[in-house]
Structures are given as structure tokens and as C-alpha cells.
PDB file of C-alpha atoms in Angstrom:
ATOM      1  CA  MET A  10      51.058 -77.263  27.545  1.00 65.00           C
ATOM      2  CA  ALA A  11      52.926 -79.266  24.871  1.00 70.00           C
ATOM      3  CA  VAL A  12      55.019 -80.983  27.544  1.00 72.00           C
ATOM      4  CA  MET A  13      51.844 -81.989  29.358  1.00 75.00           C
ATOM      5  CA  MET A  14      50.360 -83.532  26.195  1.00 78.00           C
ATOM      6  CA  GLY A  15      53.581 -85.409  25.476  1.00 81.00           C
ATOM      7  CA  LEU A  16      53.668 -86.726  29.031  1.00 84.00           C
ATOM      8  CA  GLU A  17      50.021 -87.769  28.803  1.00 88.00           C
ATOM      9  CA  ARG A  18      50.696 -89.627  25.552  1.00 89.00           C
ATOM     10  CA  LEU A  19      53.656 -91.400  27.182  1.00 87.00           C
ATOM     11  CA  VAL A  20      51.526 -92.518  30.126  1.00 90.00           C
ATOM     12  CA  VAL A  21      48.822 -93.877  27.797  1.00 90.00           C
ATOM     13  CA  THR A  22      51.439 -95.765  25.780  1.00 90.00           C
ATOM     14  CA  LEU A  23      52.998 -97.273  28.897  1.00 88.00           C
ATOM     15  CA  LYS A  24      49.600 -98.321  30.260  1.00 87.00           C
ATOM     16  CA  SER A  25      48.679-100.072  27.029  1.00 86.00           C
ATOM     17  CA  LYS A  26      52.030-101.879  26.884  1.00 84.00           C
ATOM     18  CA  ILE A  27      51.664-103.081  30.477  1.00 84.00           C
ATOM     19  CA  ARG A  28      48.099-104.232  29.761  1.00 81.00           C
ATOM     20  CA  SER A  29      49.224-106.175  26.704  1.00 78.00           C
ATOM     21  CA  LEU A  30      51.984-107.891  28.684  1.00 74.00           C
ATOM     22  CA  LYS A  31      49.506-108.996  31.326  1.00 70.00           C
ATOM     23  CA  THR A  32      47.026-110.453  28.846  1.00 66.00           C
ATOM     24  CA  LYS A  33      49.610-112.259  26.717  1.00 62.00           C
ATOM     25  CA  LYS A  34      49.038-115.981  27.072  1.00 65.00           C
ATOM     26  CA  LEU A  35      52.025-118.226  26.932  1.00 68.00           C
ATOM     27  CA  TYR A  36      51.772-121.572  25.212  1.00 71.00           C
ATOM     28  CA  ASP A  37      54.074-124.366  24.201  1.00 71.00           C
ATOM     29  CA  LYS A  38      54.801-124.518  20.525  1.00 74.00           C
ATOM     30  CA  ILE A  39      53.775-127.857  19.076  1.00 80.00           C
ATOM     31  CA  GLU A  40      56.309-129.530  16.850  1.00 86.00           C
ATOM     32  CA  LYS A  41      54.794-130.558  13.546  1.00 86.00           C
ATOM     33  CA  SER A  42      54.719-134.265  12.913  1.00 92.00           C
ATOM     34  CA  GLU A  43      55.442-135.737   9.512  1.00 92.00           C
ATOM     35  CA  SER A  44      51.727-136.344   8.902  1.00 93.00           C
ATOM     36  CA  MET A  45      50.936-132.703   9.735  1.00 92.00           C
ATOM     37  CA  ARG A  46      53.609-131.527   7.297  1.00 93.00           C
ATOM     38  CA  PHE A  47      52.192-133.848   4.625  1.00 95.00           C
ATOM     39  CA  GLU A  48      48.670-132.510   5.229  1.00 95.00           C
ATOM     40  CA  ILE A  49      49.871-128.895   4.938  1.00 94.00           C
ATOM     41  CA  ARG A  50      51.692-129.666   1.673  1.00 96.00           C
ATOM     42  CA  SER A  51      48.607-131.452   0.336  1.00 97.00           C
ATOM     43  CA  ARG A  52      46.360-128.486   1.130  1.00 96.00           C
ATOM     44  CA  LYS A  53      48.764-126.052  -0.523  1.00 96.00           C
ATOM     45  CA  ALA A  54      48.994-128.288  -3.589  1.00 97.00           C
ATOM     46  CA  ARG A  55      45.193-128.592  -3.828  1.00 97.00           C
ATOM     47  CA  LYS A  56      44.798-124.810  -3.574  1.00 97.00           C
ATOM     48  CA  LEU A  57      47.420-124.266  -6.267  1.00 97.00           C
ATOM     49  CA  ILE A  58      45.790-126.810  -8.588  1.00 96.00           C
ATOM     50  CA  GLU A  59      42.369-125.254  -7.997  1.00 96.00           C
ATOM     51  CA  LYS A  60      43.713-121.767  -8.716  1.00 94.00           C
ATOM     52  CA  THR A  61      45.495-122.962 -11.866  1.00 93.00           C
ATOM     53  CA  LEU A  62      42.403-124.733 -13.207  1.00 93.00           C
ATOM     54  CA  LYS A  63      40.228-121.727 -12.440  1.00 91.00           C
ATOM     55  CA  THR A  64      42.623-119.450 -14.334  1.00 88.00           C
ATOM     56  CA  ALA A  65      42.904-121.879 -17.248  1.00 87.00           C
ATOM     57  CA  ASP A  66      39.118-122.224 -17.537  1.00 86.00           C
ATOM     58  CA  SER A  67      38.529-118.486 -17.344  1.00 82.00           C
ATOM     59  CA  PRO A  68      37.271-117.090 -20.677  1.00 77.00           C
ATOM     60  CA  LYS A  69      38.534-113.609 -19.782  1.00 73.00           C
ATOM     61  CA  ARG A  70      42.120-114.431 -20.639  1.00 58.00           C
ATOM     62  CA  LEU A  71      43.059-114.459 -24.277  1.00 57.00           C
ATOM     63  CA  ARG A  72      46.043-116.568 -25.144  1.00 56.00           C
ATOM     64  CA  PRO A  73      48.150-115.384 -28.110  1.00 55.00           C
TER      65      PRO A  73
END
């Protein structure tokens, strides 16, 4: 009985792996241009500044 359950589990695992291989869509990776890199850095910087200002303006924190 235990062998049967183990075999059944193996079959289910194999089926799901085969299904995932079939549905995987291949695509070409786009190389980032200099302007894209600049935009990503700008967004990260803006988020960091926003987070820093939010923390600094928060009245919850007591500074010694």
C-alpha cells in the first residue's frame, strides 16, 4: 500500500514537471540601455529619499 502511494506521488510530480516545461515561455533577455539604468537608479534614489524623509518626520521616534 505504501509503495503504491509513493508511486502515485511520483507520477503526480512528473506530470506537473512536464506540464510546467510545456507552458514555459521563452523570451529574449533585453539588454538594459544606459537610459534604463539611469531611470532605475533614479527610482531607487527617490524611494530611498522618500523613506528617509518619512522616517525623519515621524513623531514616533525619539532621538536622544
